[in-house]
mmCIF file of C-alpha atoms in Angstrom:
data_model
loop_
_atom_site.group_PDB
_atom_site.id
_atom_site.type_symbol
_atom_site.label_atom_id
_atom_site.label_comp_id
_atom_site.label_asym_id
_atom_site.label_seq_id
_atom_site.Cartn_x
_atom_site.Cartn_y
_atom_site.Cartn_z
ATOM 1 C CA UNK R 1435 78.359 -65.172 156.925
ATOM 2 C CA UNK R 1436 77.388 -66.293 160.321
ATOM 3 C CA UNK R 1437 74.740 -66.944 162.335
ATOM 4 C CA UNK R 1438 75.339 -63.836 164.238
ATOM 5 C CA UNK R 1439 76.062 -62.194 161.508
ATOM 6 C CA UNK R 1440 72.858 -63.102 159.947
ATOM 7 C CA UNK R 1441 70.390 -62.176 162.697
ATOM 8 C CA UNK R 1442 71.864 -59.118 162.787
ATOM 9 C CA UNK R 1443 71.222 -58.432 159.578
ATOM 10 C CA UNK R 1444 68.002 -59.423 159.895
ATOM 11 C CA UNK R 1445 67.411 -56.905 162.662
ATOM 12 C CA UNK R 1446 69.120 -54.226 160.939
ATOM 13 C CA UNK R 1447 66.349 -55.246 157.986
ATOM 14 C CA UNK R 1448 63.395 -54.854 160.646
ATOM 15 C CA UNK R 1449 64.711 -51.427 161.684
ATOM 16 C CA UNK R 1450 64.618 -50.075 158.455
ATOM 17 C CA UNK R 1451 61.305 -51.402 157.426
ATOM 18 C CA UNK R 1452 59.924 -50.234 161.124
ATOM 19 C CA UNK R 1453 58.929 -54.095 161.641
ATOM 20 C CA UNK R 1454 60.957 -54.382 165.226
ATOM 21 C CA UNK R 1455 59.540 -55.377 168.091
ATOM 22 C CA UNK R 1456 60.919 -53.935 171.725
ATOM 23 C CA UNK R 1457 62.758 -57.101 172.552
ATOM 24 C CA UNK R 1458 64.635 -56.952 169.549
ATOM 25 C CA UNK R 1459 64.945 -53.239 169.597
ATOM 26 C CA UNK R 1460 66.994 -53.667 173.180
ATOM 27 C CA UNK R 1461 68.853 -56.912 171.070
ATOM 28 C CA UNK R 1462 69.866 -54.526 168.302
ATOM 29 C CA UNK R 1463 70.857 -51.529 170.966
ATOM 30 C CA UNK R 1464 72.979 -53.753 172.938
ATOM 31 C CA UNK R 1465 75.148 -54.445 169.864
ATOM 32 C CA UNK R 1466 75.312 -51.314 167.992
ATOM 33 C CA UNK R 1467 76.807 -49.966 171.147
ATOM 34 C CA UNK R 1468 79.211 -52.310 172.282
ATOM 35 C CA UNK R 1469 81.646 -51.257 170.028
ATOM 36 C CA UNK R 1470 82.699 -48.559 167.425
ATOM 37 C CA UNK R 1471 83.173 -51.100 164.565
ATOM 38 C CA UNK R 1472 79.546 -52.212 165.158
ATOM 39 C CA UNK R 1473 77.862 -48.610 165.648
ATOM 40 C CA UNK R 1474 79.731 -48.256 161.616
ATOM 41 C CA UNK R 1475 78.532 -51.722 160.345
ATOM 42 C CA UNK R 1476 74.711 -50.672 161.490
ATOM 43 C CA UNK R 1477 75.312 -47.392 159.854
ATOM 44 C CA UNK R 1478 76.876 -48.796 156.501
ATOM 45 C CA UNK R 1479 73.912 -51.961 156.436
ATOM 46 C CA UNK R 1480 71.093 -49.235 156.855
ATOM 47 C CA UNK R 1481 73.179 -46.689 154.118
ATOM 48 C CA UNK R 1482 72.984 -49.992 151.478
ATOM 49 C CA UNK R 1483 69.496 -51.251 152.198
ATOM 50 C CA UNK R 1484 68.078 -47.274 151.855
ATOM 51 C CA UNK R 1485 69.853 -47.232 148.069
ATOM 52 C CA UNK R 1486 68.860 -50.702 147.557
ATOM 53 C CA UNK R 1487 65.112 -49.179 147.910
ATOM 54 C CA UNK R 1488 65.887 -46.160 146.221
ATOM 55 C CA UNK R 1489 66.524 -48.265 143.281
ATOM 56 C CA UNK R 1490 63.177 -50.036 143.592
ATOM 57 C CA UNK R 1491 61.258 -46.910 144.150
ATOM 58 C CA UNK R 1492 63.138 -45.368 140.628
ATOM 59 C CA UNK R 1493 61.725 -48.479 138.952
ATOM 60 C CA UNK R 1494 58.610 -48.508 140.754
ATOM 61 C CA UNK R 1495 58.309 -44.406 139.425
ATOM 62 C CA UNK R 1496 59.497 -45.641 135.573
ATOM 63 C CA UNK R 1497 56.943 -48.518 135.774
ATOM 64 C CA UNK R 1498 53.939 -46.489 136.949
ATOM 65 C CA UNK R 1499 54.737 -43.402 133.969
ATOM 66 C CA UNK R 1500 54.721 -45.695 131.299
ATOM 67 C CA UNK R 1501 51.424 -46.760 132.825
ATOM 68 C CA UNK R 1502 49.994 -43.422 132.777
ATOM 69 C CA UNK R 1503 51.055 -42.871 129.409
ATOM 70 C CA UNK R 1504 50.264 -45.998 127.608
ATOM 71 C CA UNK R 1505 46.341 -45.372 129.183
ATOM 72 C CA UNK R 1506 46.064 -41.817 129.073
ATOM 73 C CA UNK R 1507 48.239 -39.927 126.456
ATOM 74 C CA UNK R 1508 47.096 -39.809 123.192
ATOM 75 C CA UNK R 1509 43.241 -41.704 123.996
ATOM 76 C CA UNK R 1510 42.772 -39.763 127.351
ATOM 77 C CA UNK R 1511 40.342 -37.480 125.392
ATOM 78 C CA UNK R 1512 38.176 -40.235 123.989
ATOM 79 C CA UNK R 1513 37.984 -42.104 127.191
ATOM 80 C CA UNK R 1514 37.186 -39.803 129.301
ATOM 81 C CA UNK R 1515 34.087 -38.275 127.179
ATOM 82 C CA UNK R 1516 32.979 -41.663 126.949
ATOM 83 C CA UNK R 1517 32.908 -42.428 130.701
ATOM 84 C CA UNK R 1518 29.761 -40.927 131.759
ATOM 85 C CA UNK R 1519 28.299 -42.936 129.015
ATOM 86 C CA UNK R 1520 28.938 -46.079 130.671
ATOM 87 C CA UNK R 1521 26.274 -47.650 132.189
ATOM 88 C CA UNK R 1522 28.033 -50.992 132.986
ATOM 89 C CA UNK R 1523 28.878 -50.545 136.738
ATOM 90 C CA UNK R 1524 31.801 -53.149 136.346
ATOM 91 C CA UNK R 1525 33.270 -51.630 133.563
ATOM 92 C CA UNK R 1526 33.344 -48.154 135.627
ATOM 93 C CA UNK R 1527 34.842 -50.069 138.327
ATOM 94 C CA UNK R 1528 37.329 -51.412 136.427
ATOM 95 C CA UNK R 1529 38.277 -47.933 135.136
ATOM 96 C CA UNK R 1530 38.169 -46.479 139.112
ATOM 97 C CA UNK R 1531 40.907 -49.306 139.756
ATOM 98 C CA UNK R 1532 43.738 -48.593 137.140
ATOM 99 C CA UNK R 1533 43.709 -45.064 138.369
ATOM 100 C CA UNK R 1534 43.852 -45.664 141.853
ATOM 101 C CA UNK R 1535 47.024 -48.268 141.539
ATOM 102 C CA UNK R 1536 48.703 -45.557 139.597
ATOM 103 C CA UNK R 1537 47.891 -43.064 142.578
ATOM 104 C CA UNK R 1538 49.062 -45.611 144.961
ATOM 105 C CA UNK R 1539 52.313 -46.371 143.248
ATOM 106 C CA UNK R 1540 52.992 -42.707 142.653
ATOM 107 C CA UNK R 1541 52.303 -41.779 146.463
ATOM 108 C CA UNK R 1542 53.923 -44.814 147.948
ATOM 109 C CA UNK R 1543 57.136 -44.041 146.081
ATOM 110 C CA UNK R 1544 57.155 -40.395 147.511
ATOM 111 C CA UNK R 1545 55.555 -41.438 150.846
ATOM 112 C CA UNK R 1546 58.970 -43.883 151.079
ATOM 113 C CA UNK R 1547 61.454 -41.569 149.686
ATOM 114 C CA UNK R 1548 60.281 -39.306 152.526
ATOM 115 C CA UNK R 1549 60.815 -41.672 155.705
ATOM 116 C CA UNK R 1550 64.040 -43.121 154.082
ATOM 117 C CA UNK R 1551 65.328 -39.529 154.078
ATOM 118 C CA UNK R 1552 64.537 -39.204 157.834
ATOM 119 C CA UNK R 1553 65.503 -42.525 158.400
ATOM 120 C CA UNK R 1554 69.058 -42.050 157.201
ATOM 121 C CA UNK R 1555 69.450 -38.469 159.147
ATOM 122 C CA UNK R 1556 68.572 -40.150 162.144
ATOM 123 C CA UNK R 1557 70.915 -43.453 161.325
ATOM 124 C CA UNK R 1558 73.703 -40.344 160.487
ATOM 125 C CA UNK R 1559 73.356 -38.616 163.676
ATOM 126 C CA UNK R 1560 72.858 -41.355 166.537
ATOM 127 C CA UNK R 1561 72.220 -44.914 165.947
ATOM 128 C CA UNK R 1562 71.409 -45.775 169.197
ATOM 129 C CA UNK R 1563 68.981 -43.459 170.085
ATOM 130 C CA UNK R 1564 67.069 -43.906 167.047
ATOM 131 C CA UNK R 1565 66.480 -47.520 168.686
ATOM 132 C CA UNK R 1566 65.405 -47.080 172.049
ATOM 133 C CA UNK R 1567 66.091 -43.944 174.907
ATOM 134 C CA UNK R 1568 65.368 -47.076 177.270
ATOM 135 C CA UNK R 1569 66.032 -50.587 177.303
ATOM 136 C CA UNK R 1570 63.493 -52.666 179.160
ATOM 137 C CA UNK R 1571 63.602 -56.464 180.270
ATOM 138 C CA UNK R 1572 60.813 -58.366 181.685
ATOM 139 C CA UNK R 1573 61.313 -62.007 182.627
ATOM 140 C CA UNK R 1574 57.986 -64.129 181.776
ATOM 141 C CA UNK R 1575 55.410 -65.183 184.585
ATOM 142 C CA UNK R 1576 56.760 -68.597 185.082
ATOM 143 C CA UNK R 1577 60.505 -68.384 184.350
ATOM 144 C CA UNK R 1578 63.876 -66.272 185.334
ATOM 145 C CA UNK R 1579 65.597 -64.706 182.327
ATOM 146 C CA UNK R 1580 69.172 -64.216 181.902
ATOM 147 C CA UNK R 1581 70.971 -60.824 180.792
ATOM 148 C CA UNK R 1582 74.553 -60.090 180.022
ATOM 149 C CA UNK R 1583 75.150 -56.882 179.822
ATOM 150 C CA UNK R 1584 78.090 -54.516 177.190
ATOM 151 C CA UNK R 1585 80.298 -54.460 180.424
ATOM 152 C CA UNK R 1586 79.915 -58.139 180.907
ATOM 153 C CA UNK R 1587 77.669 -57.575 183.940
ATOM 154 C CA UNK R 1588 75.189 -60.687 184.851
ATOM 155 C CA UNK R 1589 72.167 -60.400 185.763
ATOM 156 C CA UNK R 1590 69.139 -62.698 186.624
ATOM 157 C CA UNK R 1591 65.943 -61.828 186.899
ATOM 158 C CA UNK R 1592 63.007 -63.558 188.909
ATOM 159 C CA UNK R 1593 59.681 -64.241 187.019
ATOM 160 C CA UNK R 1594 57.253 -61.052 187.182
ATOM 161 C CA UNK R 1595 60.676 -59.095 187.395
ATOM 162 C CA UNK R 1596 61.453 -56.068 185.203
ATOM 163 C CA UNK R 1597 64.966 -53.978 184.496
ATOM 164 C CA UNK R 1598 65.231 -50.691 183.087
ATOM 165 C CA UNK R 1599 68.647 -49.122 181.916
ATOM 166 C CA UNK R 1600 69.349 -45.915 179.770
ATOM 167 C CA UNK R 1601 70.291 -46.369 176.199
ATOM 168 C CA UNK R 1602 73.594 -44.912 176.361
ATOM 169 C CA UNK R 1603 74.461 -47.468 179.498
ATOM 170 C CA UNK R 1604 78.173 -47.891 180.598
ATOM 171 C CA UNK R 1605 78.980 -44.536 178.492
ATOM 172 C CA UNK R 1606 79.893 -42.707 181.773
ATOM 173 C CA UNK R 1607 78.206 -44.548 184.506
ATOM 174 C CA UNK R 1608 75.895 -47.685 184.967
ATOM 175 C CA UNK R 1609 72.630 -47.213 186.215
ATOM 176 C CA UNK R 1610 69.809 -49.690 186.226
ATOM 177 C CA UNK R 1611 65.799 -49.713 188.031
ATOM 178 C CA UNK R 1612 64.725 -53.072 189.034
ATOM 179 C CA UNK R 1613 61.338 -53.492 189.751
ATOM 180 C CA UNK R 1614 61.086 -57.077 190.870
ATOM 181 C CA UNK R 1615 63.821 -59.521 192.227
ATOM 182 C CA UNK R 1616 67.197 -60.423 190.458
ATOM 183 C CA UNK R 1617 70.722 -61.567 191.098
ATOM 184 C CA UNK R 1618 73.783 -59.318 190.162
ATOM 185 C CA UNK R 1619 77.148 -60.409 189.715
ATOM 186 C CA UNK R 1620 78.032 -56.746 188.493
ATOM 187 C CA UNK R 1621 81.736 -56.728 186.336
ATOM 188 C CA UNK R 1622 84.704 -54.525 187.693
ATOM 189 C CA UNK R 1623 84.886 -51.379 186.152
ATOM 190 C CA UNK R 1624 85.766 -48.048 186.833
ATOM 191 C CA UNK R 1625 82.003 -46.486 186.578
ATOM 192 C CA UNK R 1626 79.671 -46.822 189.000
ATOM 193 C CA UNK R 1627 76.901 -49.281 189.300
ATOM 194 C CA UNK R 1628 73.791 -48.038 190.763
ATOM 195 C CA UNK R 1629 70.827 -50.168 191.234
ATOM 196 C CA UNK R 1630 67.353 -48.205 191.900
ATOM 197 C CA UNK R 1631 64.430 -50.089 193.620
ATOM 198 C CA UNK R 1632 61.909 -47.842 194.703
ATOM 199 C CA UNK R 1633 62.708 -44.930 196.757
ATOM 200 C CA UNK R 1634 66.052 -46.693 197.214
ATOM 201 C CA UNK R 1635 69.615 -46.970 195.822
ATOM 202 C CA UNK R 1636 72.268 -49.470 196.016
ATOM 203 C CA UNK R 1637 75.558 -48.699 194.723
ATOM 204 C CA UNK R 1638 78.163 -51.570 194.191
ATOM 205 C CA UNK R 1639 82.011 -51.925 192.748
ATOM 206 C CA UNK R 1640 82.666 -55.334 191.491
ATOM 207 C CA UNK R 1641 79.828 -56.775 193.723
ATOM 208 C CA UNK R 1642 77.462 -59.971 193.381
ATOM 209 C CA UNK R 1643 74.184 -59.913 195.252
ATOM 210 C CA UNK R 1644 70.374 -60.275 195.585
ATOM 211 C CA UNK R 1645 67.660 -58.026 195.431
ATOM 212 C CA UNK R 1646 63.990 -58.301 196.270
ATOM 213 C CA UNK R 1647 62.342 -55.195 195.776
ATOM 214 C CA UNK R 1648 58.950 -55.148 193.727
ATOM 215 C CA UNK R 1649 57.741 -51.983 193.955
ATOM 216 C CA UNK R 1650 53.853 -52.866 195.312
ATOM 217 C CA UNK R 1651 54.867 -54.512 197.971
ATOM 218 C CA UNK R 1652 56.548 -51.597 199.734
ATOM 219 C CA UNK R 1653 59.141 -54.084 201.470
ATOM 220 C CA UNK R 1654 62.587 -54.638 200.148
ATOM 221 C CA UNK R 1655 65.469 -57.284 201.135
ATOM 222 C CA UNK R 1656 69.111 -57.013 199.546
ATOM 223 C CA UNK R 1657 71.434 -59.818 200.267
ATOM 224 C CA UNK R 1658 75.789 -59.148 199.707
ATOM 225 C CA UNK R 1659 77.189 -62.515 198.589
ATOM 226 C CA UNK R 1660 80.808 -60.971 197.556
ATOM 227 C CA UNK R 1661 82.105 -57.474 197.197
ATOM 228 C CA UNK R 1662 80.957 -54.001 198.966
ATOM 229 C CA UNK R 1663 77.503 -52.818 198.909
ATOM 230 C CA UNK R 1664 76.326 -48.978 199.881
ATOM 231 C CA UNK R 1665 72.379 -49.115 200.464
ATOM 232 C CA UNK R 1666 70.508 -45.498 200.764
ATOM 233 C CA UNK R 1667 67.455 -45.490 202.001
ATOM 234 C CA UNK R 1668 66.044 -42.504 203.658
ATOM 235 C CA UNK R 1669 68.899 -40.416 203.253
ATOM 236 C CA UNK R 1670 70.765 -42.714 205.549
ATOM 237 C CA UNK R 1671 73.519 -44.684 204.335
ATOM 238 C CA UNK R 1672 74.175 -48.760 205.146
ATOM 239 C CA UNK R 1673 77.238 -50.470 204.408
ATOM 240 C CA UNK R 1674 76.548 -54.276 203.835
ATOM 241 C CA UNK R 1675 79.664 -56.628 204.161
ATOM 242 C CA UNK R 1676 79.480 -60.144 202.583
ATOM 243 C CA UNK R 1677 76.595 -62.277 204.525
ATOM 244 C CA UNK R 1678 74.764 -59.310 205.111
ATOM 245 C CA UNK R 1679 71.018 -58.931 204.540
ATOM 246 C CA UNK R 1680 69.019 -55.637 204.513
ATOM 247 C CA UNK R 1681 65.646 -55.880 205.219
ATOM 248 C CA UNK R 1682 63.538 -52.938 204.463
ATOM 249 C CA UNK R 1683 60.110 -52.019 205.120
ATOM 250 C CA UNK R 1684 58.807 -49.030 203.717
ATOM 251 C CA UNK R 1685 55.072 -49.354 205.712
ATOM 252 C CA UNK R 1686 56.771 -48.880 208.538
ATOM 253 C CA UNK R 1687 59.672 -47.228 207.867
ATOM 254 C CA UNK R 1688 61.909 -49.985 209.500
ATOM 255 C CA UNK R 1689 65.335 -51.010 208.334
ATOM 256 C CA UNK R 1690 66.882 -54.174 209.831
ATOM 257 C CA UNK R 1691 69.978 -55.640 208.889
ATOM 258 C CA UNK R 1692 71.457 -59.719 209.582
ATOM 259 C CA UNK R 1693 73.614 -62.227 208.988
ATOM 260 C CA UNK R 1694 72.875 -65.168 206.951
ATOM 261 C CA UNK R 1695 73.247 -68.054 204.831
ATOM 262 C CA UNK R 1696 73.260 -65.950 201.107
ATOM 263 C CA UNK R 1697 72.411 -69.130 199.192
ATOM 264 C CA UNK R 1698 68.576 -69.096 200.626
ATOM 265 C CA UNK R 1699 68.461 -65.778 198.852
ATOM 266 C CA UNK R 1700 69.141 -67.408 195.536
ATOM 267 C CA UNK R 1701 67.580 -70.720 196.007
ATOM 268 C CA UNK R 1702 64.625 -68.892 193.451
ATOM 269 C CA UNK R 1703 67.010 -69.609 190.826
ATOM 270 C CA UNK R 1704 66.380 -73.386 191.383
ATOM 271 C CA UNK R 1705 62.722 -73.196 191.826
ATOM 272 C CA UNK R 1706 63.054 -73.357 195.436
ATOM 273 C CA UNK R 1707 62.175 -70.794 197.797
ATOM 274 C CA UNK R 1708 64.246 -71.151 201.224
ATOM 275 C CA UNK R 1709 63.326 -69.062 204.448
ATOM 276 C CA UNK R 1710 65.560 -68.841 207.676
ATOM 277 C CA UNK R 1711 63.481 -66.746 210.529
ATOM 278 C CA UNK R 1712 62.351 -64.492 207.637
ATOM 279 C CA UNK R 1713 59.218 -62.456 208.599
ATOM 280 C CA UNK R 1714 55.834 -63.457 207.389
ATOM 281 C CA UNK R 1715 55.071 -60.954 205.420
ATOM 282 C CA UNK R 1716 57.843 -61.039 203.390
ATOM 283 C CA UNK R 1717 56.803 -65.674 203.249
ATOM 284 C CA UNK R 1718 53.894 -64.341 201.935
ATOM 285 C CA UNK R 1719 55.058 -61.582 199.139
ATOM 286 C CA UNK R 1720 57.376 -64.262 197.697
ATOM 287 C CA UNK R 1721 54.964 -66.779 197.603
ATOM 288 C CA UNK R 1722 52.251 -64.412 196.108
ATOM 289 C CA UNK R 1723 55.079 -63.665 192.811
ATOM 290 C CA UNK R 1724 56.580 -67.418 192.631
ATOM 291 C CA UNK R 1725 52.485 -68.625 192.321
ATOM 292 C CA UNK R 1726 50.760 -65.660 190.422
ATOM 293 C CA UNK R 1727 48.302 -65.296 193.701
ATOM 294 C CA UNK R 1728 46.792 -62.636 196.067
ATOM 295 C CA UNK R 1729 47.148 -63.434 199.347
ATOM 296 C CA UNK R 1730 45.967 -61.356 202.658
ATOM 297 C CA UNK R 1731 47.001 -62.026 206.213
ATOM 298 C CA UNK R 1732 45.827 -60.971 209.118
ATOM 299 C CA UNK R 1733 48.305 -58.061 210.277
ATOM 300 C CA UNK R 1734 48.752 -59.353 213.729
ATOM 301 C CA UNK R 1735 50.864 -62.066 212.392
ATOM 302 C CA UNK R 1736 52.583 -60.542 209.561
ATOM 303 C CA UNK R 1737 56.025 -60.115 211.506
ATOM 304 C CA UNK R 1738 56.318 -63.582 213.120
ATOM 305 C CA UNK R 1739 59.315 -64.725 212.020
ATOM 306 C CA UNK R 1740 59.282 -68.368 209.970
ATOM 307 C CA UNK R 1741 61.789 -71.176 208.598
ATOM 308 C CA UNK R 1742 61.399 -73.569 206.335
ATOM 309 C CA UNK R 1743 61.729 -74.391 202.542
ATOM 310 C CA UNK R 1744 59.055 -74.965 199.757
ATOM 311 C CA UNK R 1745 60.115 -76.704 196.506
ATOM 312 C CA UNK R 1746 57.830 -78.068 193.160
ATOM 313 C CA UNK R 1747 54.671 -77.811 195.581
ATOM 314 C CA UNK R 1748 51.277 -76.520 194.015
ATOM 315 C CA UNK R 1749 49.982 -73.505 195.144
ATOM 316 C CA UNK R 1750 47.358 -75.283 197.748
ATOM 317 C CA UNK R 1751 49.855 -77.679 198.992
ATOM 318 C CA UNK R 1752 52.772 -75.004 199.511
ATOM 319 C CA UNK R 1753 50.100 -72.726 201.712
ATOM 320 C CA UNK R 1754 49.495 -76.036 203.602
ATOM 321 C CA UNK R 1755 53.033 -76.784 204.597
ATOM 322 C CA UNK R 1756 52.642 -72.794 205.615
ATOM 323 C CA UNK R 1757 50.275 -73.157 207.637
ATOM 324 C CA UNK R 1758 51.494 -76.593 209.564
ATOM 325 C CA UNK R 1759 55.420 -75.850 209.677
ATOM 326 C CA UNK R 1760 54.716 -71.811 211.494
ATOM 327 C CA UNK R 1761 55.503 -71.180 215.160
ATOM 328 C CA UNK R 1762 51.606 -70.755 215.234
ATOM 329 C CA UNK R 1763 48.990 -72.696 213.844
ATOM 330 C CA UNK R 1764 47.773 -70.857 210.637
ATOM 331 C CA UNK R 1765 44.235 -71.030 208.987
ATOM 332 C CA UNK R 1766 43.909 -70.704 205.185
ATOM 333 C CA UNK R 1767 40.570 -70.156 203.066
ATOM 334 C CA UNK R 1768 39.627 -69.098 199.791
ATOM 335 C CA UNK R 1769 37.360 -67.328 198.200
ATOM 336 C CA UNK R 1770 37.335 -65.832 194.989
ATOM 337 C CA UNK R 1771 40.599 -66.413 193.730
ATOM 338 C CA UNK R 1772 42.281 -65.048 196.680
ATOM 339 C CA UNK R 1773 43.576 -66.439 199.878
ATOM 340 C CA UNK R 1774 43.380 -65.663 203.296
ATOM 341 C CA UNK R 1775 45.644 -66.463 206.212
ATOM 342 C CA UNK R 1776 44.792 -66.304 209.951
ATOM 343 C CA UNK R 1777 45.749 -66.848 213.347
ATOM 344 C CA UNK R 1778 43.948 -70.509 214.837
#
């Protein structure tokens, strides 16, 4: 058997004992319904482990009846008149004991035979529902994380980032909700992809590009490396050609759209962030996710436009280059584990 085989088995053992965890849950999910010989192997695995238990329970049953009988069926009568003689609290104790492991094997036998049998209806009926409706992934604080998903879409996602996609994804259309940034390079396929980021939706055919779109911030920027891109926002429809960038800003209700170089979108991906005449505000939201950090500016310079790059810098020494490499001098203080930024 191998390894694949073997953690999947392992999984398959997890869902049946109710042991899984979510990120293993969305593991399991993604293979039962990539194909039809895989939805039958989870359904035939479960099937064998449920009358591999069965079995147990039968013996568990057999075991705990010859218990009862060898303490209770011919010297029940004598033993029980004699209990409220005892006065040794240890030996009533001990008494108290035997019974209750009998009661426990007796009603965890029924108690399993019981979610086995809805275990196996569910199994019968739809596999991948009995998983997960949704399938969630959240990249860690201080790393991307990589997806691949059934259609052979990729899919990186920034730290602090999470994706959301219906169980039954790629069954008649693809639909994902990003909250967070991440890099698409979507697959070719007849159905739809539709990414949804906010109050906004981007729909794609064979498409790579870049999204930044965290849902407190309220501002959004989608960058088209290859392909065709359809952003709606508003109601209003944008069609982004490769080296386009949509910048949105939901505050104001401003949509702006520019050419650039699409690498300094992705240059997160290498621990870098890169900026070419990029607003402050959106510096300063980036900065805030890459370093784990609040950080308030001053409104009357939150749309000055800035360029520049920052790289392995510390938190401190990245809002120093800031504040020295801006068209305008920049002041930053702290207090209380948040930063401030102002005009000089």
């Amino acid at each position: 058997m191998s390894n694949w085989d073997v953690n999947i088995e392992i999984l398959i053992r997890k869902y049946t004992s109710g042991t899984l965890s979510n990120s293993e849950a969305v593991y399991l999910a993604e293979w039962v319904k990539s194909s039809k010989q895989n939805a039958e192997r989870f359904r035939s695995t479960v099937r064998a482990i449920e009358q591999l238990e069965l079995q147990r329970t039968a013996q568990a049953e057999n075991f705990s009846k010859r218990v009862i009988n060898k303490a209770f069926k011919k010297e029940a009568p004598r033993k029980v008149a004699l209990l409220p003689q005892l006065k040794n609290r240890w030996q009533i104790a001990a008494i108290s004991s035997m019974v209750a492991v009998v009661a426990i094997v007796l009603g965890f036998s029924i108690s399993y035979n019981n979610a086995n049998n809805a275990e196996q209806l569910v199994a019968e009926s739809s596999p991948i529902e009995s998983l997960v409706s949704t399938l969630e992934y959240c990249a860690p604080k201080d790393a991307p994380l990589h997806i691949t998903l059934v259609d052979g879409t990729q899919i990186t996602l920034n730290q602090n980032s999470r994706l959301t996609l219906s169980a039954d994804y790629n069954a008649t259309a693809r639909n994902v909700t990003l909250d967070g940034e991440a890099y698409f390079d979507v697959a070719k396929s007849d159905k739809r992809f539709t990414v949804t980021a906010g109050d906004n939706s981007y729909i794609v055919h064979g498409t790579s590009f870049n999204i930044n779109s965290y849902a407190e911030d309220k501002l959004a920027i989608v960058t088209l490396h290859t392909g065709k891109l359809e952003a709606k926002i508003d109601a209003q429809s944008y069609m982004l050609k490769p080296g386009d960038e949509l910048r949105v800003d939901d505050k104001v209700k401003s949509v702006s759209k520019h050419v650039v170089n699409t690498e300094n979108s992705i240059s997160w991906m290498n621990k870098k962030l890169t900026f070419s005449r990029l607003p402050l505000k959106f510096v300063i939201k980036q900065i805030e996710h890459k370093y784990n950090v609040k950080i308030n500016m001053h409104s009357d310079i939150e749309d000055i436009p800035y360029t520049g790059e920052l790289q392995n810098e510390d938190l401190k020494s990245a809002l120093h280059l800031l504040s020295i490499t801006a068209p305008i001098s920049l002041a930053v203080t702290e207090s209380n584990n948040e930063f401030y930024i102002t005009k000089m």
